[in-house]
Structures are given as structure tokens and as C-alpha cells.
mmCIF file of C-alpha atoms in Angstrom:
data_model
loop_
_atom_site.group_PDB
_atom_site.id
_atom_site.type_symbol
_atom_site.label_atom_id
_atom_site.label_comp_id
_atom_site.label_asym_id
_atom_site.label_seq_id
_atom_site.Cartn_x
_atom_site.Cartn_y
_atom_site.Cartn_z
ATOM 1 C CA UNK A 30 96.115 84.316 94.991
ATOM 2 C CA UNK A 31 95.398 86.989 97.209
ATOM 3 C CA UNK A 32 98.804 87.212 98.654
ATOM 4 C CA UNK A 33 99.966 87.484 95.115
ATOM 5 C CA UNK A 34 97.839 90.303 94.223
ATOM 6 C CA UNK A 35 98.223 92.351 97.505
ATOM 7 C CA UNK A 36 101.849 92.051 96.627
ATOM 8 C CA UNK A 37 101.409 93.294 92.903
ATOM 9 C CA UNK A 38 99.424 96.277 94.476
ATOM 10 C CA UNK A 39 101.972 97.300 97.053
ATOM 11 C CA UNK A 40 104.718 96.858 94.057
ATOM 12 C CA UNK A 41 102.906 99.188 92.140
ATOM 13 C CA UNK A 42 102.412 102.011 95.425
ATOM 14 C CA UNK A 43 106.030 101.713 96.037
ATOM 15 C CA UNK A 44 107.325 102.320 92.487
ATOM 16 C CA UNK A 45 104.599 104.714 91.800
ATOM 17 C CA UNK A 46 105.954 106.501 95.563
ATOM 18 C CA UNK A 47 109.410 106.532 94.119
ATOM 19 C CA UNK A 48 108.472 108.145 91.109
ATOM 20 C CA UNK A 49 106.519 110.704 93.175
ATOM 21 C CA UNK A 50 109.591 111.736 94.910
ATOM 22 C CA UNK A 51 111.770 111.774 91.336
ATOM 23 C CA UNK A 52 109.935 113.537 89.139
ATOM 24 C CA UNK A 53 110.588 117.505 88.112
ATOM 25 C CA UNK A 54 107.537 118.323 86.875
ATOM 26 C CA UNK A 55 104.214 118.744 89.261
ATOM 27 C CA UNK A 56 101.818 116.894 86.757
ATOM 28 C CA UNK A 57 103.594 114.115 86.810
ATOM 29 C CA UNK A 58 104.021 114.030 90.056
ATOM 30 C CA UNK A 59 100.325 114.468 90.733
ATOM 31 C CA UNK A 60 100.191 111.493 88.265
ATOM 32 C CA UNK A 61 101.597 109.280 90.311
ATOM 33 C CA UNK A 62 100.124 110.092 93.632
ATOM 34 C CA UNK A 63 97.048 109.496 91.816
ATOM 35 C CA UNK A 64 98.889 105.719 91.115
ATOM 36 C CA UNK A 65 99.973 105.205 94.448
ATOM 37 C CA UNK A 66 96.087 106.132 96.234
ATOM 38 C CA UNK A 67 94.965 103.545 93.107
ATOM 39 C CA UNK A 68 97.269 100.930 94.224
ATOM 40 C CA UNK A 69 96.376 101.255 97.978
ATOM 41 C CA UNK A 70 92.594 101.655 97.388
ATOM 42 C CA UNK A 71 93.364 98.213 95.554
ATOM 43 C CA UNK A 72 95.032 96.805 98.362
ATOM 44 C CA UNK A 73 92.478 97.753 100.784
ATOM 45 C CA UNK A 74 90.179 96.444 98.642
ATOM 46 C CA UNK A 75 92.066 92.910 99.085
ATOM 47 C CA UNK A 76 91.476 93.466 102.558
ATOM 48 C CA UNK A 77 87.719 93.820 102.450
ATOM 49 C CA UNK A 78 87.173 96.947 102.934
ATOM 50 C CA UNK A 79 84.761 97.766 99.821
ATOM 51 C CA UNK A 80 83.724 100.788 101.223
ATOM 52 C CA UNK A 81 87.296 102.534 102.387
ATOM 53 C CA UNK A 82 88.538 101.775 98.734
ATOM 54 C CA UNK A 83 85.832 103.214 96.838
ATOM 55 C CA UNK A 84 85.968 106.608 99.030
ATOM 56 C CA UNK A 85 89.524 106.188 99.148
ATOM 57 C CA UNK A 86 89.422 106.412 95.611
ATOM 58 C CA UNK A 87 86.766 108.902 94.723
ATOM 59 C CA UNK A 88 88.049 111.559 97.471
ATOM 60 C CA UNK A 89 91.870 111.466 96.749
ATOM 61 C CA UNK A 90 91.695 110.358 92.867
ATOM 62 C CA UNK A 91 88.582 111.802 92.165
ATOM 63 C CA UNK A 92 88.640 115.424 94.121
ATOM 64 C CA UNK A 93 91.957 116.162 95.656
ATOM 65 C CA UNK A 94 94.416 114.977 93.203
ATOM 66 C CA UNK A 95 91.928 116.706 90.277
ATOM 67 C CA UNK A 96 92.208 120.262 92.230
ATOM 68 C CA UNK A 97 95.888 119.729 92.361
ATOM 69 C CA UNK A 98 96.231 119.082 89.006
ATOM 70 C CA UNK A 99 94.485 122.007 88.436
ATOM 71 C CA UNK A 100 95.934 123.909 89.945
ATOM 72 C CA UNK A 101 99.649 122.655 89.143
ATOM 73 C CA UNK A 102 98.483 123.080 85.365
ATOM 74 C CA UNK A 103 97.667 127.025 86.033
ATOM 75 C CA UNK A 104 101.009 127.732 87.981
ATOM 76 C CA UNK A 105 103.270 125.870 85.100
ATOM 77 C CA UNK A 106 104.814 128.522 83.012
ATOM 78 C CA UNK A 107 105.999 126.349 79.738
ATOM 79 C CA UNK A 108 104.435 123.758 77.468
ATOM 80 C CA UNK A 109 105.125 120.017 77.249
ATOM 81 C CA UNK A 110 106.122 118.980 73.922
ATOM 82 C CA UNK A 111 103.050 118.488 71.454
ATOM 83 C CA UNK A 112 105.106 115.981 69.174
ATOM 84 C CA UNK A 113 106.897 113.399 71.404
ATOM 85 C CA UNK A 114 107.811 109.567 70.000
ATOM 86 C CA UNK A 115 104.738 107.122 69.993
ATOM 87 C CA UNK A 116 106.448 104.731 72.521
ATOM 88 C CA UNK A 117 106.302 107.616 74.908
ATOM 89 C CA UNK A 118 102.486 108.136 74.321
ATOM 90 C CA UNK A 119 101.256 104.307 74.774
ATOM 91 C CA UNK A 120 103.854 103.364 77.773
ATOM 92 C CA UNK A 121 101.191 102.984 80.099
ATOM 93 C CA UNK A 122 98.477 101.223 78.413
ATOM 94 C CA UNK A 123 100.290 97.989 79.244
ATOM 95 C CA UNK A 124 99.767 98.977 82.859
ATOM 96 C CA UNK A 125 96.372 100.443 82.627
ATOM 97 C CA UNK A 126 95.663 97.122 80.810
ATOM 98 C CA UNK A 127 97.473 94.827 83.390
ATOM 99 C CA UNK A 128 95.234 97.314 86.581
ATOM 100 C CA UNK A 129 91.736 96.650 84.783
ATOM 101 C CA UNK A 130 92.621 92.987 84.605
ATOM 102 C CA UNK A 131 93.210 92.805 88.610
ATOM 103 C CA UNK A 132 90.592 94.660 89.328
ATOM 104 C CA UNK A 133 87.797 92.876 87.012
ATOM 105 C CA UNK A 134 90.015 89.554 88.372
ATOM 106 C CA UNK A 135 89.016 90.798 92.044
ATOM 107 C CA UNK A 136 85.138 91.730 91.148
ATOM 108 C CA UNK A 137 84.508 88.282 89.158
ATOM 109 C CA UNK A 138 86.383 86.541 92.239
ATOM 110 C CA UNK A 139 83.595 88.316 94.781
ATOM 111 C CA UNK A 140 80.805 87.446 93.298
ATOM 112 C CA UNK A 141 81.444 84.001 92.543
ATOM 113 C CA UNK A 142 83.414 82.866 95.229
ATOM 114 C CA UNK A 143 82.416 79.395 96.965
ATOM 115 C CA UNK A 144 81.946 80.301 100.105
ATOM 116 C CA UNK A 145 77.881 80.293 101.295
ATOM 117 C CA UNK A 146 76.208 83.343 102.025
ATOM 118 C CA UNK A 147 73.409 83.584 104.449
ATOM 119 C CA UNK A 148 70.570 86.121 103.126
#
């Protein structure tokens, strides 16, 4: 199962890397880095390193990617479009949904796992 899941998290970098590169607009761009340091700090995670993923997360997500949207927000000289289609809006709650279900799979799996732990 963990095979499958490290592969679902490196799917989701690699799209979410591809996207980086693609996209026009520097929020959305940001956006996605911010996806591809979730899907590694996931990954790494896997890999038991608790500690590297949460400060993975919390320095890159948390800090750097919030000053560069930021900042990207101050330099953009138009407005996205207030009134766009509702499939547009709720396109990534199936993700979001399908992340938080990995992730709560991963926690649950860690502290009830079989193996015996020596205090």
C-alpha cells in the first residue's frame, strides 16, 4: 500500500510540475508549486521522515510560497474574472478531498500499525 501511495504522490508532483511550467499567470503558478512541495512533503512523509515533511511543508507552503504570492498578487496589473462557471470554482475539491483522505489514511496507518514498539 505504500508503494501505491508513494506513487499517487509523485503522480500528483509531476502533473502539478507540468502545470508549473504551463501556466501564464504567476498565481497559478505559485499554486502549483505550492502542490508539488505538498506532494513531495507527502512522499517524504512515506519515507519516514516526519520531521523533513512537516518543515518541508511549513517553510515552502507556509512562508515562501505565501511571500511569493504576495508579492505576485501586488505586481499583477489586471483582475481575474469575479463571475466564472461553478465547475471552474469546485474543480479541485475532488482533489483536496482525495489529499485529506491519504493523508488521514497515512496518520490512522501510524498509529495503529502492528508492529511493537519498545517504550
Amino acid at each position: 500500500m505504500d508503494a501505491i501511495l508513494f506513487l499517487v504522490f509523485a503522480a500528483i508532483a509531476v502533473v502539478c510540475a507540468i502545470n508549473l511550467v504551463l501556466q501564464r499567470h504567476p498565481i497559478s503558478s505559485a499554486l502549483s508549486l505550492i502542490g508539488v512541495m505538498g506532494a513531495a512533503g507527502g512522499a517524504v512523509l512515506l519515507l519516514g521522515g516526519e520531521f523533513i515533511a512537516m518543515a518541508q511543508l511549513i517553510v515552502y507552503a507556509g512562508a515562501i510560497m505565501v511571500r511569493s504570492c504576495s508579492s505576485a498578487c501586488c505586481s499583477c496589473r489586471h483582475r481575474s474574472k469575479a463571475h466564472r462557471k461553478l465547475w471552474v470554482k469546485i474543480r479541485g475539491a475532488p482533489l483536496l478531498a482525495g489529499l485529506i483522505g491519504v493523508v488521514g489514511y497515512i496518520v490512522h496507518q501510524g498509529y495503529t500499525g502492528t508492529e511493537d514498539r519498545a517504550l
